[in-house]
Amino acid sequence: MLLKKIENILNDQIEKEGYSSNLYLAMASWAEVNGYAGIAVWLYTQAEEEKEHMLKIIHYINERGGHVIVPAFKQPPKEQKNIKNMFEEIFKHEQYISDSINQIVAATIEEKDYTTQSWIQWFVTEQIEEEAQVSEILDKLNLLGENNLYLFDRDIIAMRKSGGESEK
Ligand code: OFO
Protein backbone atom coordinates (compact mmCIF):
# COMPACT_ATOMS: atom_id res chain seq x y z
CA MET A 1 0.00 0.00 0.00
CA LEU A 2 1.35 3.41 -0.99
CA LEU A 3 1.60 6.18 1.58
CA LYS A 4 -0.69 9.08 0.69
CA LYS A 5 2.27 11.45 0.47
CA ILE A 6 4.00 9.22 -2.09
CA GLU A 7 0.77 8.64 -4.00
CA ASN A 8 0.23 12.40 -4.22
CA ILE A 9 3.72 13.20 -5.44
CA LEU A 10 3.46 10.42 -8.06
CA ASN A 11 0.06 11.75 -9.11
CA ASP A 12 1.66 15.16 -9.65
CA GLN A 13 4.29 13.47 -11.83
CA ILE A 14 1.53 11.96 -13.99
CA GLU A 15 0.43 15.48 -14.86
CA LYS A 16 4.02 16.47 -15.69
CA GLU A 17 4.64 13.45 -17.93
CA GLY A 18 1.27 13.90 -19.67
CA TYR A 19 2.01 17.57 -20.22
CA SER A 20 5.46 16.63 -21.60
CA SER A 21 3.74 14.34 -24.09
CA ASN A 22 1.34 17.09 -25.18
CA LEU A 23 4.14 19.66 -25.31
CA TYR A 24 6.17 17.47 -27.68
CA LEU A 25 3.05 16.69 -29.74
CA ALA A 26 2.40 20.42 -30.17
CA MET A 27 6.05 20.96 -31.12
CA ALA A 28 5.87 18.02 -33.56
CA SER A 29 2.80 19.51 -35.21
CA TRP A 30 4.52 22.90 -35.50
CA ALA A 31 7.66 21.27 -36.99
CA GLU A 32 5.59 19.22 -39.42
CA VAL A 33 3.67 22.16 -40.86
CA ASN A 34 6.87 24.22 -41.10
CA GLY A 35 8.69 21.69 -43.29
CA TYR A 36 10.84 19.93 -40.68
CA ALA A 37 9.68 16.37 -41.31
CA GLY A 38 12.65 14.73 -39.54
CA ILE A 39 12.39 16.86 -36.44
CA ALA A 40 8.65 16.14 -36.39
CA VAL A 41 9.38 12.38 -36.37
CA TRP A 42 11.77 12.85 -33.43
CA LEU A 43 9.16 14.86 -31.53
CA TYR A 44 6.23 12.53 -32.25
CA THR A 45 8.34 9.63 -30.99
CA GLN A 46 9.29 11.64 -27.93
CA ALA A 47 5.62 12.40 -27.27
CA GLU A 48 4.89 8.64 -27.35
CA GLU A 49 7.69 7.99 -24.86
CA GLU A 50 6.32 10.59 -22.49
CA LYS A 51 2.92 8.96 -22.70
CA GLU A 52 4.56 5.66 -21.76
CA HIS A 53 6.21 7.34 -18.77
CA MET A 54 2.80 8.59 -17.67
CA LEU A 55 1.29 5.11 -18.08
CA LYS A 56 4.14 3.54 -16.10
CA ILE A 57 3.27 5.74 -13.14
CA ILE A 58 -0.49 5.21 -13.51
CA HIS A 59 -0.04 1.43 -13.42
CA TYR A 60 2.37 1.60 -10.48
CA ILE A 61 0.01 3.68 -8.32
CA ASN A 62 -2.99 1.49 -9.10
CA GLU A 63 -1.07 -1.75 -8.58
CA ARG A 64 0.08 -0.54 -5.17
CA GLY A 65 -3.45 0.09 -3.96
CA GLY A 66 -3.86 3.74 -4.97
CA HIS A 67 -6.30 5.20 -7.45
CA VAL A 68 -5.12 7.53 -10.18
CA ILE A 69 -7.41 10.38 -11.15
CA VAL A 70 -6.28 11.52 -14.59
CA PRO A 71 -5.72 15.29 -14.44
CA ALA A 72 -6.54 18.08 -16.89
CA PHE A 73 -3.55 19.25 -18.87
CA LYS A 74 -2.83 22.85 -19.70
CA GLN A 75 -2.50 23.69 -23.36
CA PRO A 76 1.10 23.70 -24.66
CA PRO A 77 2.36 26.59 -26.85
CA LYS A 78 1.14 26.40 -30.46
CA GLU A 79 4.06 28.24 -32.00
CA GLN A 80 7.85 28.08 -31.70
CA LYS A 81 10.35 30.88 -32.42
CA ASN A 82 12.78 28.66 -34.29
CA ILE A 83 14.33 25.18 -34.09
CA LYS A 84 17.23 26.08 -31.83
CA ASN A 85 15.05 27.92 -29.38
CA MET A 86 12.63 25.00 -29.36
CA PHE A 87 15.37 22.54 -28.40
CA GLU A 88 16.62 24.94 -25.72
CA GLU A 89 13.09 24.92 -24.32
CA ILE A 90 13.05 21.11 -24.47
CA PHE A 91 16.36 20.98 -22.59
CA LYS A 92 15.03 23.31 -19.87
CA HIS A 93 11.86 21.24 -19.65
CA GLU A 94 13.79 17.99 -19.24
CA GLN A 95 15.94 19.56 -16.50
CA TYR A 96 12.74 20.54 -14.72
CA ILE A 97 11.45 16.95 -15.06
CA SER A 98 14.76 15.56 -13.74
CA ASP A 99 14.48 17.85 -10.74
CA SER A 100 10.93 16.65 -10.18
CA ILE A 101 12.05 12.99 -10.28
CA ASN A 102 14.81 13.79 -7.79
CA GLN A 103 12.20 15.24 -5.45
CA ILE A 104 10.30 11.94 -5.65
CA VAL A 105 13.49 10.08 -4.75
CA ALA A 106 13.97 12.41 -1.78
CA ALA A 107 10.37 11.86 -0.63
CA THR A 108 10.72 8.06 -0.81
CA ILE A 109 13.88 8.22 1.32
CA GLU A 110 12.21 10.52 3.82
CA GLU A 111 9.19 8.20 4.07
CA LYS A 112 11.35 5.04 4.04
CA ASP A 113 9.40 3.75 1.00
CA TYR A 114 12.26 1.68 -0.38
CA THR A 115 10.06 -0.15 -2.89
CA THR A 116 9.13 3.08 -4.66
CA GLN A 117 12.68 4.33 -4.26
CA SER A 118 13.94 1.32 -6.18
CA TRP A 119 11.14 1.55 -8.79
CA ILE A 120 11.74 5.24 -9.48
CA GLN A 121 15.39 4.59 -10.36
CA TRP A 122 14.26 3.71 -13.91
CA PHE A 123 13.13 7.33 -14.29
CA VAL A 124 16.40 8.63 -12.85
CA THR A 125 18.34 6.76 -15.56
CA GLU A 126 15.83 7.79 -18.22
CA GLN A 127 16.30 11.47 -17.36
CA ILE A 128 20.10 11.15 -17.68
CA GLU A 129 19.56 9.75 -21.19
CA GLU A 130 16.97 12.34 -22.19
CA GLU A 131 19.09 15.28 -21.06
CA ALA A 132 22.17 13.81 -22.79
CA GLN A 133 20.31 13.35 -26.06
CA VAL A 134 18.88 16.86 -26.13
CA SER A 135 22.26 18.29 -25.17
CA GLU A 136 23.80 16.39 -28.12
CA ILE A 137 21.13 17.85 -30.42
CA LEU A 138 21.91 21.37 -29.16
CA ASP A 139 25.64 20.81 -29.78
CA LYS A 140 24.85 19.78 -33.35
CA LEU A 141 22.58 22.79 -33.87
CA ASN A 142 25.31 25.10 -32.58
CA LEU A 143 27.81 23.57 -35.00
CA LEU A 144 25.52 23.65 -38.01
CA GLY A 145 23.89 27.05 -37.60
CA GLU A 146 20.49 28.02 -39.03
CA ASN A 147 21.66 27.62 -42.64
CA ASN A 148 22.12 23.88 -42.46
CA LEU A 149 18.82 22.92 -40.90
CA TYR A 150 17.94 20.81 -43.92
CA LEU A 151 20.84 18.48 -43.15
CA PHE A 152 20.04 18.50 -39.46
CA ASP A 153 16.43 17.58 -40.21
CA ARG A 154 17.65 14.41 -41.95
CA ASP A 155 20.35 13.74 -39.37
CA ILE A 156 18.01 13.77 -36.39
CA ILE A 157 16.11 10.75 -37.76
CA ALA A 158 19.34 8.75 -37.68
CA MET A 159 19.86 9.80 -34.05
CA ARG A 160 16.46 8.34 -33.23
CA LYS A 161 17.36 5.04 -34.93
CA SER A 162 20.85 4.68 -33.52
CA GLY A 163 20.53 4.36 -29.80
CA GLY A 164 19.04 7.73 -28.94
CA GLU A 165 15.83 5.91 -28.20
CA SER A 166 15.47 4.93 -24.59
CA GLU A 167 14.75 1.37 -23.54
CA LYS A 168 11.30 0.66 -22.25
FE1 OFO B 1 9.38 11.67 -19.12
O1 OFO B 1 11.03 12.12 -19.63
FE2 OFO B 1 10.99 13.68 -20.60
O2 OFO B 1 9.87 14.66 -19.67
mmCIF file of C-alpha atoms and ligand atoms in Angstrom:
data_model
loop_
_atom_site.group_PDB
_atom_site.id
_atom_site.type_symbol
_atom_site.label_atom_id
_atom_site.label_comp_id
_atom_site.label_asym_id
_atom_site.label_seq_id
_atom_site.Cartn_x
_atom_site.Cartn_y
_atom_site.Cartn_z
ATOM 1 C CA MET A 1 0.000 0.000 0.000
ATOM 2 C CA LEU A 2 1.349 3.409 -0.988
ATOM 3 C CA LEU A 3 1.604 6.175 1.580
ATOM 4 C CA LYS A 4 -0.687 9.077 0.694
ATOM 5 C CA LYS A 5 2.272 11.449 0.468
ATOM 6 C CA ILE A 6 4.004 9.221 -2.093
ATOM 7 C CA GLU A 7 0.770 8.639 -4.001
ATOM 8 C CA ASN A 8 0.228 12.396 -4.221
ATOM 9 C CA ILE A 9 3.718 13.199 -5.443
ATOM 10 C CA LEU A 10 3.463 10.415 -8.059
ATOM 11 C CA ASN A 11 0.059 11.750 -9.109
ATOM 12 C CA ASP A 12 1.664 15.158 -9.649
ATOM 13 C CA GLN A 13 4.291 13.475 -11.827
ATOM 14 C CA ILE A 14 1.528 11.956 -13.993
ATOM 15 C CA GLU A 15 0.431 15.485 -14.856
ATOM 16 C CA LYS A 16 4.021 16.470 -15.692
ATOM 17 C CA GLU A 17 4.641 13.445 -17.932
ATOM 18 C CA GLY A 18 1.274 13.903 -19.665
ATOM 19 C CA TYR A 19 2.014 17.567 -20.216
ATOM 20 C CA SER A 20 5.458 16.635 -21.596
ATOM 21 C CA SER A 21 3.741 14.339 -24.089
ATOM 22 C CA ASN A 22 1.343 17.091 -25.183
ATOM 23 C CA LEU A 23 4.140 19.657 -25.309
ATOM 24 C CA TYR A 24 6.173 17.475 -27.682
ATOM 25 C CA LEU A 25 3.049 16.695 -29.736
ATOM 26 C CA ALA A 26 2.403 20.415 -30.174
ATOM 27 C CA MET A 27 6.048 20.964 -31.122
ATOM 28 C CA ALA A 28 5.868 18.024 -33.562
ATOM 29 C CA SER A 29 2.802 19.506 -35.206
ATOM 30 C CA TRP A 30 4.519 22.900 -35.503
ATOM 31 C CA ALA A 31 7.655 21.275 -36.988
ATOM 32 C CA GLU A 32 5.588 19.218 -39.418
ATOM 33 C CA VAL A 33 3.671 22.164 -40.865
ATOM 34 C CA ASN A 34 6.873 24.216 -41.098
ATOM 35 C CA GLY A 35 8.687 21.691 -43.290
ATOM 36 C CA TYR A 36 10.839 19.929 -40.682
ATOM 37 C CA ALA A 37 9.683 16.370 -41.311
ATOM 38 C CA GLY A 38 12.652 14.731 -39.540
ATOM 39 C CA ILE A 39 12.386 16.859 -36.438
ATOM 40 C CA ALA A 40 8.649 16.140 -36.391
ATOM 41 C CA VAL A 41 9.380 12.381 -36.370
ATOM 42 C CA TRP A 42 11.771 12.855 -33.433
ATOM 43 C CA LEU A 43 9.158 14.863 -31.530
ATOM 44 C CA TYR A 44 6.229 12.530 -32.254
ATOM 45 C CA THR A 45 8.336 9.630 -30.992
ATOM 46 C CA GLN A 46 9.291 11.636 -27.928
ATOM 47 C CA ALA A 47 5.623 12.396 -27.272
ATOM 48 C CA GLU A 48 4.886 8.643 -27.348
ATOM 49 C CA GLU A 49 7.691 7.987 -24.860
ATOM 50 C CA GLU A 50 6.319 10.587 -22.489
ATOM 51 C CA LYS A 51 2.916 8.960 -22.697
ATOM 52 C CA GLU A 52 4.561 5.658 -21.762
ATOM 53 C CA HIS A 53 6.208 7.342 -18.773
ATOM 54 C CA MET A 54 2.802 8.594 -17.666
ATOM 55 C CA LEU A 55 1.292 5.113 -18.077
ATOM 56 C CA LYS A 56 4.137 3.537 -16.103
ATOM 57 C CA ILE A 57 3.274 5.744 -13.138
ATOM 58 C CA ILE A 58 -0.490 5.213 -13.513
ATOM 59 C CA HIS A 59 -0.039 1.429 -13.415
ATOM 60 C CA TYR A 60 2.368 1.602 -10.478
ATOM 61 C CA ILE A 61 0.012 3.684 -8.323
ATOM 62 C CA ASN A 62 -2.989 1.489 -9.103
ATOM 63 C CA GLU A 63 -1.066 -1.753 -8.583
ATOM 64 C CA ARG A 64 0.084 -0.536 -5.173
ATOM 65 C CA GLY A 65 -3.452 0.093 -3.957
ATOM 66 C CA GLY A 66 -3.856 3.736 -4.967
ATOM 67 C CA HIS A 67 -6.299 5.204 -7.449
ATOM 68 C CA VAL A 68 -5.124 7.528 -10.182
ATOM 69 C CA ILE A 69 -7.415 10.382 -11.152
ATOM 70 C CA VAL A 70 -6.277 11.518 -14.595
ATOM 71 C CA PRO A 71 -5.722 15.285 -14.437
ATOM 72 C CA ALA A 72 -6.542 18.078 -16.885
ATOM 73 C CA PHE A 73 -3.554 19.255 -18.870
ATOM 74 C CA LYS A 74 -2.825 22.847 -19.701
ATOM 75 C CA GLN A 75 -2.497 23.694 -23.362
ATOM 76 C CA PRO A 76 1.099 23.696 -24.659
ATOM 77 C CA PRO A 77 2.358 26.590 -26.854
ATOM 78 C CA LYS A 78 1.138 26.395 -30.462
ATOM 79 C CA GLU A 79 4.063 28.242 -32.001
ATOM 80 C CA GLN A 80 7.850 28.085 -31.699
ATOM 81 C CA LYS A 81 10.354 30.879 -32.416
ATOM 82 C CA ASN A 82 12.781 28.656 -34.287
ATOM 83 C CA ILE A 83 14.326 25.184 -34.092
ATOM 84 C CA LYS A 84 17.234 26.080 -31.834
ATOM 85 C CA ASN A 85 15.051 27.924 -29.383
ATOM 86 C CA MET A 86 12.626 24.998 -29.360
ATOM 87 C CA PHE A 87 15.375 22.538 -28.402
ATOM 88 C CA GLU A 88 16.619 24.942 -25.725
ATOM 89 C CA GLU A 89 13.088 24.921 -24.324
ATOM 90 C CA ILE A 90 13.053 21.110 -24.469
ATOM 91 C CA PHE A 91 16.359 20.984 -22.589
ATOM 92 C CA LYS A 92 15.031 23.306 -19.871
ATOM 93 C CA HIS A 93 11.862 21.244 -19.646
ATOM 94 C CA GLU A 94 13.793 17.989 -19.243
ATOM 95 C CA GLN A 95 15.942 19.561 -16.500
ATOM 96 C CA TYR A 96 12.738 20.540 -14.723
ATOM 97 C CA ILE A 97 11.452 16.953 -15.055
ATOM 98 C CA SER A 98 14.756 15.562 -13.735
ATOM 99 C CA ASP A 99 14.477 17.849 -10.738
ATOM 100 C CA SER A 100 10.932 16.650 -10.176
ATOM 101 C CA ILE A 101 12.047 12.987 -10.282
ATOM 102 C CA ASN A 102 14.807 13.792 -7.794
ATOM 103 C CA GLN A 103 12.200 15.241 -5.453
ATOM 104 C CA ILE A 104 10.299 11.938 -5.655
ATOM 105 C CA VAL A 105 13.494 10.080 -4.751
ATOM 106 C CA ALA A 106 13.969 12.408 -1.779
ATOM 107 C CA ALA A 107 10.372 11.857 -0.634
ATOM 108 C CA THR A 108 10.725 8.055 -0.813
ATOM 109 C CA ILE A 109 13.881 8.225 1.318
ATOM 110 C CA GLU A 110 12.212 10.518 3.824
ATOM 111 C CA GLU A 111 9.192 8.202 4.075
ATOM 112 C CA LYS A 112 11.350 5.038 4.036
ATOM 113 C CA ASP A 113 9.398 3.753 1.003
ATOM 114 C CA TYR A 114 12.265 1.684 -0.380
ATOM 115 C CA THR A 115 10.062 -0.151 -2.886
ATOM 116 C CA THR A 116 9.130 3.077 -4.655
ATOM 117 C CA GLN A 117 12.682 4.332 -4.259
ATOM 118 C CA SER A 118 13.939 1.319 -6.179
ATOM 119 C CA TRP A 119 11.141 1.555 -8.791
ATOM 120 C CA ILE A 120 11.742 5.245 -9.477
ATOM 121 C CA GLN A 121 15.393 4.587 -10.364
ATOM 122 C CA TRP A 122 14.256 3.715 -13.906
ATOM 123 C CA PHE A 123 13.130 7.327 -14.287
ATOM 124 C CA VAL A 124 16.405 8.630 -12.848
ATOM 125 C CA THR A 125 18.341 6.762 -15.555
ATOM 126 C CA GLU A 126 15.830 7.793 -18.221
ATOM 127 C CA GLN A 127 16.298 11.466 -17.359
ATOM 128 C CA ILE A 128 20.096 11.154 -17.679
ATOM 129 C CA GLU A 129 19.563 9.746 -21.194
ATOM 130 C CA GLU A 130 16.974 12.336 -22.192
ATOM 131 C CA GLU A 131 19.089 15.281 -21.064
ATOM 132 C CA ALA A 132 22.165 13.806 -22.787
ATOM 133 C CA GLN A 133 20.312 13.346 -26.057
ATOM 134 C CA VAL A 134 18.876 16.863 -26.129
ATOM 135 C CA SER A 135 22.258 18.293 -25.173
ATOM 136 C CA GLU A 136 23.804 16.393 -28.118
ATOM 137 C CA ILE A 137 21.135 17.849 -30.415
ATOM 138 C CA LEU A 138 21.910 21.369 -29.157
ATOM 139 C CA ASP A 139 25.635 20.806 -29.780
ATOM 140 C CA LYS A 140 24.853 19.784 -33.351
ATOM 141 C CA LEU A 141 22.581 22.786 -33.872
ATOM 142 C CA ASN A 142 25.305 25.100 -32.582
ATOM 143 C CA LEU A 143 27.810 23.573 -34.996
ATOM 144 C CA LEU A 144 25.520 23.651 -38.011
ATOM 145 C CA GLY A 145 23.893 27.048 -37.604
ATOM 146 C CA GLU A 146 20.494 28.016 -39.029
ATOM 147 C CA ASN A 147 21.656 27.622 -42.639
ATOM 148 C CA ASN A 148 22.119 23.878 -42.456
ATOM 149 C CA LEU A 149 18.825 22.915 -40.900
ATOM 150 C CA TYR A 150 17.936 20.814 -43.919
ATOM 151 C CA LEU A 151 20.844 18.478 -43.154
ATOM 152 C CA PHE A 152 20.042 18.498 -39.464
ATOM 153 C CA ASP A 153 16.435 17.577 -40.213
ATOM 154 C CA ARG A 154 17.647 14.411 -41.946
ATOM 155 C CA ASP A 155 20.354 13.744 -39.371
ATOM 156 C CA ILE A 156 18.013 13.766 -36.386
ATOM 157 C CA ILE A 157 16.106 10.751 -37.757
ATOM 158 C CA ALA A 158 19.342 8.754 -37.683
ATOM 159 C CA MET A 159 19.859 9.796 -34.045
ATOM 160 C CA ARG A 160 16.462 8.336 -33.234
ATOM 161 C CA LYS A 161 17.365 5.038 -34.931
ATOM 162 C CA SER A 162 20.852 4.676 -33.521
ATOM 163 C CA GLY A 163 20.529 4.364 -29.805
ATOM 164 C CA GLY A 164 19.037 7.734 -28.942
ATOM 165 C CA GLU A 165 15.834 5.908 -28.196
ATOM 166 C CA SER A 166 15.467 4.929 -24.585
ATOM 167 C CA GLU A 167 14.749 1.370 -23.542
ATOM 168 C CA LYS A 168 11.298 0.663 -22.246
HETATM 169 FE FE1 OFO B 1 9.383 11.673 -19.118
HETATM 170 O O1 OFO B 1 11.028 12.120 -19.626
HETATM 171 FE FE2 OFO B 1 10.990 13.683 -20.603
HETATM 172 O O2 OFO B 1 9.870 14.665 -19.671
#
